Structure formats: C-alpha cells, structure tokens
Short mmCIF file of C-alpha atoms in Angstrom, two decimals:
data_model
loop_
_atom_site.label_atom_id
_atom_site.label_comp_id
_atom_site.label_asym_id
_atom_site.label_seq_id
_atom_site.Cartn_x
_atom_site.Cartn_y
_atom_site.Cartn_z
CA MET S 119 -25.93 5.52 39.25
CA ASP S 120 -27.81 8.56 40.96
CA ARG S 121 -26.70 10.30 43.87
CA ARG S 122 -29.36 8.49 46.42
CA THR S 123 -28.27 4.76 45.17
CA LEU S 124 -24.45 5.68 45.63
CA LEU S 125 -25.24 6.64 49.32
CA LYS S 126 -27.32 3.46 49.90
CA GLY S 127 -24.48 1.53 48.77
CA ALA S 128 -22.07 3.63 51.04
CA ALA S 129 -24.06 3.17 54.02
CA ALA S 130 -24.30 -0.60 53.47
CA SER S 131 -20.62 -1.05 52.59
CA LEU S 132 -18.97 1.74 55.35
CA LEU S 133 -18.06 -0.97 57.77
CA ALA S 134 -16.98 -3.64 55.35
CA ALA S 135 -15.01 -1.09 53.16
CA PRO S 136 -11.52 -2.35 52.42
CA ALA S 137 -8.71 -0.38 54.41
CA LEU S 138 -6.23 1.50 52.61
CA ALA S 139 -2.60 0.64 52.96
CA GLN S 140 -1.28 2.17 56.04
CA ASP S 141 1.32 4.59 55.75
CA GLN S 142 3.33 4.98 58.83
CA ARG S 143 5.49 7.99 57.61
CA ALA S 144 4.32 10.85 59.86
CA THR S 145 5.96 13.23 57.40
CA THR S 146 3.36 12.35 54.60
CA LEU S 147 0.17 14.44 54.31
CA ARG S 148 -2.59 12.17 52.90
CA PHE S 149 -5.30 14.04 51.21
CA VAL S 150 -8.22 13.06 49.09
CA PRO S 151 -9.20 15.79 46.37
CA GLN S 152 -12.51 16.48 45.17
CA ALA S 153 -11.83 14.78 41.98
CA ASN S 154 -9.29 12.82 39.62
CA LEU S 155 -6.50 14.86 38.57
CA THR S 156 -6.54 14.49 34.82
CA SER S 157 -4.92 17.80 33.43
CA LEU S 158 -1.70 19.04 34.75
CA ASP S 159 -1.84 22.33 33.02
CA PRO S 160 -3.92 25.13 35.32
CA ILE S 161 -3.69 27.62 32.58
CA TRP S 162 -5.14 25.34 29.87
CA THR S 163 -8.04 24.19 32.14
CA THR S 164 -10.43 25.99 34.48
CA ALA S 165 -10.83 22.66 36.19
CA THR S 166 -10.88 23.32 40.01
CA VAL S 167 -8.84 20.33 40.87
CA THR S 168 -6.20 21.39 38.37
CA ASN S 169 -5.94 24.88 39.97
CA ASN S 170 -5.52 23.48 43.54
CA HIS S 171 -2.61 21.16 41.86
CA GLY S 172 -1.28 24.55 40.57
CA TYR S 173 -1.00 25.90 43.99
CA TYR S 174 1.43 23.12 44.98
CA VAL S 175 3.63 23.57 42.17
CA TYR S 176 3.87 27.38 41.08
CA ASP S 177 3.79 30.67 42.40
CA THR S 178 2.61 33.78 41.42
CA LEU S 179 3.64 37.46 41.19
CA PHE S 180 0.97 38.56 43.48
CA GLY S 181 -1.34 36.77 45.97
CA GLN S 182 -4.85 37.69 47.17
CA ASP S 183 -5.11 37.78 50.93
CA ALA S 184 -8.16 37.16 52.90
CA LYS S 185 -9.57 40.26 52.70
CA LEU S 186 -9.33 39.84 48.82
CA LYS S 187 -6.65 42.22 48.43
CA PRO S 188 -3.46 41.95 46.23
CA GLN S 189 -0.33 41.46 48.01
CA PRO S 190 3.37 40.67 46.62
CA GLN S 191 4.25 37.28 46.12
CA MET S 192 7.20 36.50 44.02
CA ALA S 193 7.32 40.48 43.68
CA GLU S 194 9.60 42.24 45.89
CA SER S 195 8.52 45.65 45.14
CA TYR S 196 6.68 47.43 42.12
CA GLU S 197 6.27 50.82 40.97
CA VAL S 198 3.84 52.70 38.27
CA SER S 199 4.28 55.70 36.02
CA ALA S 200 2.29 58.71 36.56
CA ASP S 201 -0.05 57.92 33.91
CA GLY S 202 -0.53 54.58 34.83
CA ARG S 203 0.70 52.88 31.73
CA LYS S 204 3.97 51.45 32.70
CA TRP S 205 4.50 49.09 35.50
CA ARG S 206 7.87 47.83 36.65
CA ILE S 207 7.97 44.83 39.10
CA ARG S 208 11.07 43.84 40.77
CA LEU S 209 11.14 40.10 41.68
CA ARG S 210 12.64 38.68 44.96
CA GLU S 211 15.82 37.47 45.10
CA GLY S 212 16.59 33.38 45.32
CA LEU S 213 13.57 32.47 43.26
CA LYS S 214 14.24 28.95 42.00
CA PHE S 215 12.65 26.75 39.57
CA HIS S 216 12.23 23.05 40.58
CA ASP S 217 14.80 22.10 37.63
CA GLY S 218 17.11 24.46 39.45
CA SER S 219 17.27 27.28 37.12
CA THR S 220 16.66 30.75 38.25
CA VAL S 221 13.26 32.47 37.69
CA ARG S 222 13.76 35.50 35.51
CA ALA S 223 11.55 38.18 34.48
CA VAL S 224 11.42 36.82 30.81
CA ASP S 225 9.88 33.50 32.65
CA CYS S 226 7.03 35.83 34.19
CA ALA S 227 6.44 37.86 30.67
CA ALA S 228 5.98 34.60 28.89
CA SER S 229 3.63 33.15 31.52
CA LEU S 230 1.44 36.22 31.79
CA LYS S 231 1.38 36.15 27.76
CA ARG S 232 0.13 32.59 27.58
CA TRP S 233 -2.28 33.13 30.77
CA CYS S 234 -3.79 36.17 28.80
CA GLN S 235 -4.76 33.78 26.15
CA ARG S 236 -6.98 31.59 28.11
CA ASP S 237 -8.01 33.51 31.29
CA ILE S 238 -11.28 35.97 30.92
CA PHE S 239 -9.25 38.43 33.34
CA GLY S 240 -6.08 38.11 31.23
CA GLN S 241 -7.97 38.65 28.03
CA THR S 242 -9.56 41.86 29.41
CA LEU S 243 -5.78 42.91 30.41
CA ALA S 244 -4.23 41.84 26.97
CA LYS S 245 -6.92 44.28 25.23
CA VAL S 246 -4.55 47.08 26.74
CA THR S 247 -1.48 45.67 26.93
CA GLU S 248 1.29 46.80 24.66
CA ASP S 249 3.91 44.05 25.78
CA PHE S 250 5.31 42.44 28.65
CA VAL S 251 9.09 42.71 29.02
CA GLY S 252 12.03 41.34 30.97
CA VAL S 253 13.84 44.56 31.28
CA ASP S 254 16.65 42.43 33.14
CA ASP S 255 16.59 39.35 35.09
CA ARG S 256 14.90 40.57 37.94
CA THR S 257 12.76 43.44 36.44
CA LEU S 258 9.28 42.73 34.56
CA GLU S 259 7.92 45.89 32.61
CA ILE S 260 4.36 45.66 31.75
CA ARG S 261 3.64 48.55 28.90
CA LEU S 262 -0.26 49.32 28.66
CA THR S 263 -2.01 51.35 25.91
CA ARG S 264 -4.01 52.94 28.97
CA ALA S 265 -4.15 52.63 32.53
CA PHE S 266 -5.69 49.55 33.84
CA PRO S 267 -6.86 50.07 37.40
CA LEU S 268 -7.32 46.18 38.23
CA LEU S 269 -3.77 45.11 36.99
CA LEU S 270 -2.37 44.17 40.66
CA ASP S 271 -5.90 42.24 41.12
CA ALA S 272 -5.31 40.31 37.71
CA LEU S 273 -1.96 39.38 38.82
CA GLY S 274 -3.14 38.11 42.25
CA LYS S 275 -6.19 36.53 40.88
CA ALA S 276 -6.93 33.68 43.35
CA ASP S 277 -8.87 31.00 41.09
CA ASN S 278 -6.98 30.22 37.87
CA PRO S 279 -4.19 32.72 38.55
CA PRO S 280 -1.21 33.54 36.20
CA PHE S 281 1.00 30.71 37.47
CA VAL S 282 4.77 31.34 36.51
CA MET S 283 6.53 28.68 34.69
CA PRO S 284 9.98 28.63 32.86
CA GLU S 285 9.90 30.66 29.55
CA ARG S 286 10.73 27.35 27.66
CA LEU S 287 7.34 25.74 28.75
CA ALA S 288 5.39 29.36 28.83
CA VAL S 289 5.89 29.73 25.22
CA THR S 290 3.67 26.94 24.41
CA ASP S 291 0.21 28.05 22.80
CA GLY S 292 -2.40 28.44 25.73
CA ASN S 293 -4.83 25.88 23.60
CA LYS S 294 -2.27 23.46 23.89
CA GLN S 295 -1.95 21.37 27.34
CA ILE S 296 1.40 21.40 28.95
CA THR S 297 2.65 17.81 30.15
CA GLU S 298 5.93 19.09 31.94
CA VAL S 299 5.09 20.22 35.32
CA VAL S 300 8.01 22.60 36.54
CA GLY S 301 7.38 25.52 38.76
CA SER S 302 8.75 27.45 41.57
CA GLY S 303 6.33 26.72 44.21
CA PRO S 304 6.71 25.15 48.02
CA TYR S 305 6.05 21.71 46.44
CA ARG S 306 7.43 19.82 43.41
CA PHE S 307 5.30 17.36 41.41
CA LEU S 308 6.85 13.78 41.09
CA PRO S 309 5.68 12.55 37.76
CA SER S 310 7.17 9.04 38.35
CA GLU S 311 4.62 8.62 41.13
CA TYR S 312 1.53 10.07 39.48
CA ASN S 313 -1.19 7.83 38.15
CA SER S 314 -4.13 9.23 37.03
CA GLY S 315 -7.04 7.74 38.93
CA SER S 316 -4.90 6.62 41.70
CA ARG S 317 -2.72 9.13 43.24
CA ALA S 318 -0.39 12.13 42.65
CA VAL S 319 2.63 12.89 44.69
CA TYR S 320 4.19 16.17 45.72
CA GLU S 321 7.90 16.63 47.58
CA LYS S 322 8.64 19.83 49.48
CA PHE S 323 10.90 21.93 47.26
CA ASP S 324 13.98 22.77 49.28
CA GLY S 325 14.85 25.73 47.17
CA TYR S 326 11.70 27.50 47.94
CA VAL S 327 12.18 30.69 49.94
CA PRO S 328 8.79 31.63 51.42
CA ARG S 329 7.98 35.51 52.20
CA GLN S 330 8.13 36.45 55.83
CA GLU S 331 4.53 37.84 56.40
CA PRO S 332 2.02 35.27 58.11
CA PRO S 333 -0.10 33.43 55.66
CA SER S 334 -3.27 34.77 54.39
CA ARG S 335 -5.11 32.82 51.64
CA ASN S 336 -2.94 32.59 48.80
CA ALA S 337 -0.69 35.50 50.18
CA GLY S 338 2.09 35.58 52.47
CA GLY S 339 4.54 32.89 53.52
CA LYS S 340 3.92 29.70 52.18
CA VAL S 341 5.97 27.50 54.42
CA ALA S 342 5.70 23.76 53.83
CA HIS S 343 5.85 21.46 57.04
CA PHE S 344 5.17 18.14 55.16
CA PRO S 345 8.28 17.01 53.12
CA ARG S 346 5.70 14.87 51.11
CA VAL S 347 1.90 15.12 50.23
CA GLU S 348 0.16 12.41 48.49
CA TRP S 349 -3.23 12.77 46.89
CA LEU S 350 -5.06 9.79 47.01
CA ILE S 351 -7.95 9.25 44.62
CA ILE S 352 -10.70 7.52 46.16
CA PRO S 353 -14.22 7.71 44.27
CA ASP S 354 -16.05 5.76 46.78
CA ALA S 355 -17.33 7.66 49.44
CA ALA S 356 -17.60 4.88 51.86
CA THR S 357 -13.92 4.11 51.47
CA ALA S 358 -12.76 7.85 51.95
CA ALA S 359 -15.03 7.98 55.04
CA ASN S 360 -13.97 4.80 56.52
CA ALA S 361 -10.08 5.77 55.79
CA LEU S 362 -10.54 9.35 57.41
CA MET S 363 -12.06 7.52 60.51
CA ARG S 364 -9.38 5.05 60.97
CA GLY S 365 -6.61 7.72 60.55
CA GLU S 366 -5.59 6.27 57.14
CA ILE S 367 -5.88 9.64 55.38
CA ASP S 368 -5.55 13.29 57.02
CA TRP S 369 -7.79 14.98 54.92
CA TRP S 370 -11.20 14.80 52.84
CA GLU S 371 -11.74 17.71 50.86
CA ARG S 372 -15.48 17.37 50.01
CA PRO S 373 -17.15 14.68 52.05
CA LEU S 374 -20.88 13.72 50.90
CA SER S 375 -23.51 15.92 52.91
CA ASP S 376 -25.29 12.75 53.80
CA LEU S 377 -22.17 11.46 55.39
CA GLN S 378 -21.62 14.62 57.53
CA PRO S 379 -23.53 13.72 60.41
CA MET S 380 -21.64 10.56 60.84
CA LEU S 381 -18.44 12.17 60.87
CA ALA S 382 -19.50 14.70 63.10
CA ARG S 383 -19.85 12.00 65.65
CA ASN S 384 -16.13 11.29 65.37
CA ARG S 385 -14.27 12.88 68.07
CA ASP S 386 -10.85 12.78 66.01
CA ILE S 387 -12.44 14.60 63.00
CA VAL S 388 -12.75 18.32 62.44
CA ARG S 389 -15.26 19.46 59.90
CA GLU S 390 -14.99 23.16 58.89
CA VAL S 391 -16.07 25.22 56.08
CA ILE S 392 -12.54 27.01 54.78
CA ASP S 393 -14.33 28.46 51.37
CA LEU S 394 -16.23 30.84 53.30
CA ALA S 395 -17.83 32.23 50.05
CA GLY S 396 -18.90 28.66 49.02
CA ARG S 397 -19.52 27.46 45.56
CA THR S 398 -22.09 28.12 42.56
CA ALA S 399 -23.58 25.44 40.62
CA VAL S 400 -24.04 26.33 36.86
CA MET S 401 -25.35 24.81 33.38
CA ARG S 402 -23.67 25.83 30.31
CA LEU S 403 -24.95 25.41 27.00
CA ASN S 404 -23.21 25.11 23.70
CA HIS S 405 -24.31 28.41 21.81
CA LEU S 406 -22.58 27.21 18.48
CA GLN S 407 -24.45 24.15 17.75
CA PRO S 408 -28.11 23.29 17.27
CA PRO S 409 -30.61 23.32 19.20
CA PHE S 410 -28.93 25.84 21.57
CA ASP S 411 -27.78 28.21 18.64
CA ASN S 412 -31.82 29.30 19.12
CA ILE S 413 -31.96 31.91 21.79
CA ARG S 414 -35.57 31.05 22.35
CA VAL S 415 -34.71 27.23 22.80
CA ARG S 416 -32.27 28.37 25.72
CA GLN S 417 -34.69 30.80 27.28
CA ALA S 418 -37.11 27.56 27.50
CA VAL S 419 -34.30 25.75 29.35
CA ARG S 420 -33.70 28.44 31.85
CA MET S 421 -37.69 28.81 32.50
CA ALA S 422 -37.74 25.00 33.28
CA VAL S 423 -34.86 25.21 36.13
CA ASN S 424 -35.83 24.72 39.53
CA GLN S 425 -32.87 25.12 41.89
CA GLU S 426 -34.02 23.74 44.97
CA GLU S 427 -34.17 20.36 43.06
CA TYR S 428 -30.56 20.72 41.86
CA MET S 429 -29.55 21.63 45.42
CA ARG S 430 -31.23 18.76 47.09
CA ALA S 431 -30.07 16.44 44.46
CA SER S 432 -26.40 17.54 44.71
CA GLN S 433 -26.16 18.59 48.38
CA GLY S 434 -28.87 17.02 50.21
CA ASP S 435 -31.88 18.08 52.30
CA ASP S 436 -30.00 20.25 55.06
CA THR S 437 -30.77 23.68 53.98
CA SER S 438 -28.52 25.36 56.10
CA SER S 439 -25.60 24.42 53.61
CA TRP S 440 -27.29 25.66 50.52
CA LYS S 441 -29.36 28.31 49.00
CA VAL S 442 -31.34 29.26 45.61
CA CYS S 443 -29.91 32.30 43.72
CA ARG S 444 -31.59 33.22 40.65
CA SER S 445 -28.86 35.86 39.73
CA LEU S 446 -25.51 35.57 37.90
CA TRP S 447 -24.33 37.76 40.71
CA GLY S 448 -24.01 35.24 43.73
CA PHE S 449 -25.68 36.12 46.87
CA GLY S 450 -23.36 37.88 49.19
CA THR S 451 -21.08 39.42 46.21
CA PRO S 452 -21.01 43.14 45.61
CA TYR S 453 -23.48 43.42 42.75
CA TYR S 454 -26.18 40.87 43.81
CA ALA S 455 -29.28 43.03 43.56
CA GLY S 456 -32.24 40.11 44.23
CA GLU S 457 -33.66 37.37 42.33
CA GLN S 458 -34.47 37.29 38.71
CA GLU S 459 -37.93 35.59 38.82
CA ASP S 460 -39.23 36.85 35.80
CA LEU S 461 -36.29 35.11 33.94
CA MET S 462 -36.24 32.17 36.22
CA PRO S 463 -40.01 31.25 36.74
CA GLN S 464 -39.12 27.39 37.63
CA SER S 465 -42.36 26.49 35.63
CA ILE S 466 -42.32 23.04 33.66
CA GLU S 467 -45.56 24.30 31.87
CA LYS S 468 -44.42 27.79 30.77
CA ALA S 469 -41.23 26.00 29.50
CA THR S 470 -42.98 23.38 27.71
CA ALA S 471 -45.07 26.26 25.80
CA ALA S 472 -41.92 28.28 25.30
CA LEU S 473 -40.15 25.05 23.71
CA LYS S 474 -42.93 24.43 21.24
CA ALA S 475 -42.93 28.23 20.28
CA SER S 476 -39.23 28.07 19.83
CA GLY S 477 -38.72 26.24 16.70
CA TYR S 478 -37.24 23.12 18.22
CA ALA S 479 -37.05 20.51 16.02
CA GLY S 480 -36.24 17.47 17.97
CA GLU S 481 -32.42 17.58 17.83
CA LYS S 482 -30.46 15.35 19.89
CA VAL S 483 -29.39 17.33 23.25
CA VAL S 484 -26.23 15.41 24.78
CA ILE S 485 -25.31 16.06 28.31
CA ILE S 486 -21.73 15.40 29.30
CA ASN S 487 -22.03 14.44 32.86
CA PRO S 488 -19.47 12.86 35.23
CA THR S 489 -19.95 9.70 37.40
CA ASP S 490 -17.18 10.14 39.76
CA PHE S 491 -17.91 13.69 40.86
CA PRO S 492 -20.65 13.71 43.53
CA ASP S 493 -21.25 17.44 43.67
CA ILE S 494 -21.84 17.66 39.88
CA GLY S 495 -23.15 14.24 38.64
CA PRO S 496 -26.49 14.78 40.03
CA LEU S 497 -27.06 18.19 38.24
CA GLY S 498 -26.89 16.64 34.86
CA GLN S 499 -29.26 13.96 35.98
CA VAL S 500 -31.64 16.48 37.07
CA THR S 501 -31.48 18.23 33.96
CA ALA S 502 -31.98 15.18 31.76
CA ASP S 503 -35.09 14.49 33.61
CA VAL S 504 -36.19 18.10 33.44
CA LEU S 505 -35.58 18.62 29.93
CA ARG S 506 -37.38 15.34 28.93
CA LYS S 507 -40.49 16.67 30.77
CA ILE S 508 -40.64 19.79 28.47
CA GLY S 509 -40.22 17.66 25.21
CA MET S 510 -36.41 17.58 24.68
CA ASN S 511 -34.35 14.56 22.90
CA ILE S 512 -32.05 13.89 25.44
CA ASP S 513 -28.56 11.77 25.58
CA LEU S 514 -27.14 11.57 29.22
CA ALA S 515 -23.60 10.72 28.20
CA GLU S 516 -21.85 10.11 31.27
CA SER S 517 -18.17 9.21 31.87
CA ASP S 518 -15.51 10.23 34.50
CA TRP S 519 -14.76 13.90 35.19
CA GLY S 520 -11.49 13.84 33.14
CA THR S 521 -13.42 12.83 29.88
CA VAL S 522 -15.99 15.74 30.43
CA ILE S 523 -13.07 18.16 30.75
CA GLN S 524 -11.64 16.96 27.47
CA ARG S 525 -14.63 16.68 25.80
CA ARG S 526 -16.10 20.20 26.40
CA ASN S 527 -13.31 21.49 24.35
CA ASN S 528 -14.97 20.08 21.41
CA ARG S 529 -16.78 22.64 19.15
CA GLU S 530 -18.04 20.13 16.80
CA THR S 531 -21.94 18.73 16.47
CA VAL S 532 -22.78 16.16 18.67
CA ASP S 533 -22.35 13.56 16.07
CA LYS S 534 -18.64 14.52 15.61
CA GLY S 535 -17.97 14.32 19.49
CA GLY S 536 -19.28 17.52 20.45
CA TRP S 537 -21.83 18.48 23.23
CA SER S 538 -25.01 20.30 23.95
CA ILE S 539 -24.88 20.70 27.99
CA PHE S 540 -22.52 20.41 30.73
CA HIS S 541 -22.48 21.57 34.53
CA THR S 542 -20.08 22.71 36.68
CA LEU S 543 -19.09 24.46 39.98
CA GLY S 544 -17.16 27.59 40.62
CA PRO S 545 -16.08 29.96 43.43
CA THR S 546 -19.12 32.41 44.30
CA ASP S 547 -16.70 35.22 45.21
CA GLY S 548 -14.54 34.49 42.04
CA TRP S 549 -17.51 34.83 39.90
CA GLY S 550 -18.57 37.77 41.65
CA SER S 551 -17.25 40.78 39.31
CA PRO S 552 -17.40 41.50 35.68
CA ALA S 553 -13.55 41.21 35.42
CA THR S 554 -13.27 37.58 36.76
CA SER S 555 -16.52 35.84 36.06
CA ASN S 556 -16.83 33.56 32.88
CA LEU S 557 -20.31 33.39 33.57
CA VAL S 558 -21.40 36.94 32.17
CA ARG S 559 -18.91 37.33 29.62
CA GLY S 560 -19.41 37.07 25.64
CA PRO S 561 -16.06 37.25 23.79
CA GLY S 562 -17.15 34.18 21.49
CA LEU S 563 -14.81 31.70 20.74
CA SER S 564 -11.83 33.10 22.86
CA GLY S 565 -14.41 32.81 25.68
CA TRP S 566 -15.32 30.21 28.18
CA PHE S 567 -16.99 26.71 27.01
CA GLY S 568 -20.22 27.37 25.50
CA TRP S 569 -18.76 30.44 23.41
CA TRP S 570 -21.70 32.79 24.03
CA THR S 571 -21.00 35.73 21.67
CA ASN S 572 -22.38 39.26 22.58
CA PRO S 573 -20.24 42.45 21.90
CA ARG S 574 -22.32 44.50 24.29
CA SER S 575 -21.30 42.23 27.09
CA GLU S 576 -17.83 43.20 26.65
CA GLN S 577 -18.47 46.77 26.15
CA LEU S 578 -20.26 46.60 29.71
CA VAL S 579 -17.25 45.23 31.20
CA ASP S 580 -15.27 48.23 29.81
CA GLU S 581 -17.91 50.56 31.20
CA TRP S 582 -17.50 48.80 34.48
CA LEU S 583 -13.97 48.59 34.61
CA PHE S 584 -13.33 52.29 33.62
CA ALA S 585 -16.34 53.74 35.30
CA PRO S 586 -15.62 57.21 37.06
CA ASP S 587 -17.66 55.84 40.48
CA GLU S 588 -19.07 53.09 42.08
CA ALA S 589 -22.71 53.96 40.79
CA GLY S 590 -21.38 53.81 37.10
CA GLN S 591 -19.72 50.27 38.26
CA LYS S 592 -22.99 49.09 39.66
CA LYS S 593 -24.91 50.34 36.80
CA ALA S 594 -22.95 48.39 34.46
CA ALA S 595 -22.57 45.25 36.33
CA THR S 596 -26.41 45.17 36.89
CA GLU S 597 -26.85 45.51 33.16
CA LEU S 598 -24.18 42.97 32.31
CA ALA S 599 -25.59 40.18 34.46
CA ARG S 600 -29.05 40.96 33.58
CA LEU S 601 -28.11 40.58 29.58
CA ALA S 602 -26.30 37.50 30.21
CA LEU S 603 -29.22 35.91 31.93
CA GLU S 604 -31.59 37.06 29.32
CA GLU S 605 -29.70 35.23 26.55
CA VAL S 606 -28.83 32.40 28.63
CA ALA S 607 -25.17 32.52 28.75
CA THR S 608 -25.15 30.69 31.97
CA VAL S 609 -28.01 29.24 34.12
CA PRO S 610 -27.54 29.48 37.63
CA LEU S 611 -28.46 26.47 39.60
CA GLY S 612 -27.78 27.63 43.42
CA GLN S 613 -25.04 28.32 46.00
CA PHE S 614 -23.71 25.87 48.76
CA THR S 615 -20.92 25.53 51.25
CA ILE S 616 -18.86 22.50 51.86
CA LYS S 617 -17.51 21.29 55.55
CA THR S 618 -14.09 19.86 54.65
CA ALA S 619 -13.19 16.94 56.82
CA TYR S 620 -9.61 16.54 58.51
CA ARG S 621 -8.10 14.74 61.43
CA LYS S 622 -7.93 17.09 64.73
CA ASN S 623 -4.10 16.53 65.14
CA LEU S 624 -3.66 18.44 61.73
CA THR S 625 -3.39 22.13 62.41
CA GLY S 626 -2.75 25.47 60.36
CA MET S 627 -5.72 25.06 58.11
CA LEU S 628 -6.23 28.16 55.87
CA THR S 629 -9.47 29.73 54.87
CA GLY S 630 -9.79 30.43 51.08
CA SER S 631 -11.15 29.15 47.87
CA ALA S 632 -8.33 26.15 47.63
CA PRO S 633 -7.16 23.50 49.97
CA TYR S 634 -3.71 25.27 50.40
CA PRO S 635 -0.96 22.69 51.57
CA TRP S 636 1.26 25.31 53.48
CA SER S 637 1.13 25.97 57.13
CA LEU S 638 -0.20 22.72 57.79
CA ARG S 639 1.52 20.36 60.36
CA ARG S 640 0.54 17.55 62.35
CA VAL S 641 0.76 17.78 66.21
#
C-alpha cells in the first residue's frame, strides 16, 4: 500500500476508528513511537526507535546539551594528563542498576569496549585506545596511544551513545543482540509487559539519582515525573490521530504530514518541532554483492535520484517542512558547502545511458522496505519506480520495519536472504561530522550496513580529527564528503523536520534528537 492510498483510508476511517481502551490513571504517560520496538539492544542496532528506548533505560558517562557540548552525566569529575593520553573519570555516588547492583567503573569499561565494536565514533576512538580500565569501583581510566581531542564528545554522543550496562551483559560480543534489559537510567523496562507490535512499558526507577543541573537535551537532571510510561504501537494513522484528539494518548511522536492540518485545528493539541536540526533521508546500497559491487552501476543509481520526488512522497506537498540537499553534509551543518549537482543531475536519461554503459547484466535488485513506517516506506517505493525506469530488475521486498532492520545485517547474496538497497532516516546534526556520520565512512565490514570500503576515507577522518586548525578540518571534511558521494557510499534523499503532537496539558517537553521522557508532567 503506498502512502496516498494509506492516507485516503485514514481520512475515510478517522471518525469511525475504534477508540483505544481508556486509561484513567493520571500517573501514566501514553506515547505512540515512530515505529514498532523490535530490537531492545541500542548498541547492536542504529535503529532510532531502539536508541529512544535506550534513553529510558540506560545512562551515559557524559551527555550532550542543547548547545551540542558534552557535560558530565554519570561522571562526577574527570582529569586528563598533560600529554592527553590518560583520562580518569570519577563516577557519581549512589549510581545503581535496575537489578539493585552498584554501577562500577568496570561496568563502564566493558560497556565502552562493546560500544567501540559497533559505533563509527567508537571505532575511531578504539584505534588510539590502549585500554579502558576500572582502577577502583568509582574510577575509570582511559589509556590512549595518542591524545584524542574529541574524547568527551564521543562519550557524550547524542545518537547511539555509549549506554552503560552491567559488565555481565556488556561482555557480550557487539555483533550479538542482548535481550536482557538492565540499565541505570530513570526508567526500568518491564519485560513481562512487553509485546512487540503492541506495547512496551517502563516504570520509574526509584533508585535513580538525577543530577542537580536543569535538563538540556540529554544532559543535566533527568527527573522522571510519570511513575509509568506506556509505548503503544499504533501503525494505523487514523487510529493514532483519533486517540490523540480524544485524549486516549498523550503524545504521538511522528504524525503524518497530511494529518497535521487536522491536528492543528484541535485546541487541545500542541504541535512542535523538537528535533530542531531535523532528519535526513538516505538510500544505502550493498557494496558487497552484485550489482552494486560495481561502482559504475552505483553511480547510475545516484544520477537518477530526484530528491523532490522522495520528499513529496514521504513528507507531502508542504515544502516548508522539507528541502532538497544534494550533499552528504546536511544543510545547516558546519561543513555544508553547497549542492553537488554535477554528481546528482536528477536525470533519468543520463542514468539510463550510464547504466547501459556500466556492464549491468540484469541482476536482481532487492529493495527491503517497511510497510509500517510512513516516513521510510514511500522512499523505497519511489526507488523501485525510478530504477525500473532506467532498466533495472527490481524486487520490492516489503515487510515490517523489524524485519528490515534484521535483514539488513545479512551480507549474503539476495538468493540467500541478502539485500541490495534499503532506506532510512537519521539526525542531520548527528550526521554532521566525520567522526559521527556513517554516511561518509568506508571501514568495510566493520562499518555500517552497505559496507563501503575505502581506506582513503578513513585517512581523511584522521586528517580531520588531528588537523591543526579549522581550515585543515574543513579541507579534509570537504574532500571526504565528495569522495563518499562520488563512490556512492550513500545517496542523500532530502532533509525534513517533523512536528510532534501532544496534549496541551503535557508540559516540560525538551528539544533534541530523541523524545526524552524526563521533565514531562501533566498539569
């Protein structure tokens, strides 16, 4: 079902949509997330919904404030040696895990080691790390082979951060999912009430001791006012809209753009952009298998992309909420330097000719695509249509989002359950630097899904990281983004912002790239 058909059905069924079961408990926050929560391990997957789940359950050594600066979170204090190669971080007193055990420095060390296996920033840090060591129960020591100027930025990373978990869980290989959810954050996960596709439930952790500073993004005091938070999985937009208007839910994370005017007319609903930098939509190609192991085939795909088609399909016709951006540094990020029209001419004719000259032999292209994620599903449908036009053999394999994020781990050929293309979204500011952006990194099999391999890209990251001045950083970042787009590490599809919607009696809403649950209360 395409997006327009879905919306026609939503409009027709809105008034007739069945009411959700009434919850009279004023102590419960009822939240509809962007997608179904299928993976519970925020280190194993980069899925945004799992990252958001992680912020309920886990805490981090440092957090990122609204000015994008790292601030101590679990850390009480820190010191660094004169040569920058040894950091000592002192933990705050009273930190407890949800199973009642005390948070120790060895838990933090094991958690950092696991995070470094999976996260692109963590992998960069690992290259210069000798060891993470628990000197005593409250003192973590990070021993480096050379000074790492962005260490605190790494520890305070806002998206897919190094969440801390007990050592017994953190020693699990990063390539294997953890299913036991034990953190030290403001809410604890209730596995007995978790039903994937239906709901996830969190309970305030009375043993959590928040910081005293005011909250700012994912830094500062994380004060939980609601004793209970329920995530209700409602894939049908009509039902979600109806529930919000009737007060059966408190907060709908990502309403469809076509329903925004109707929500705006309801005086009991507030619509607000809380992710101020917005999201970037991208296409990822599998570089390991035919046909996209052939750079000329990848380049033909890049040439065919017309970002406006993608944005209208996924975000609607209100151009005030989206923009085209033919660059792998998003508009508004420090290294954005204009559009790369020469690499993305948006021409079916040029793409068709390029594909014919590429040596493409009609291999099947499998696009794995979600049917239950309105911001992503239309992207895959547009790609299927565009690539058929230029002469590709397309198999649009549609499923739920949980299946997509599981299948994209498969590195085999398409006849063995592999894939050729998937689409996703990510934080524009989180993808705004060489350290944090998966879109421009080419470490191969240790990298993000698609597994682009290019040693020069990793050299450029080091040049950027250790550049003596801003001019050197800009030069390296500019070359890196150009290289990644030339080799089609990622195809950018546009940028957009979303107005989240919540009942007007909900206060304390924070800005940031995740829907944070702390500070919220009902008045």
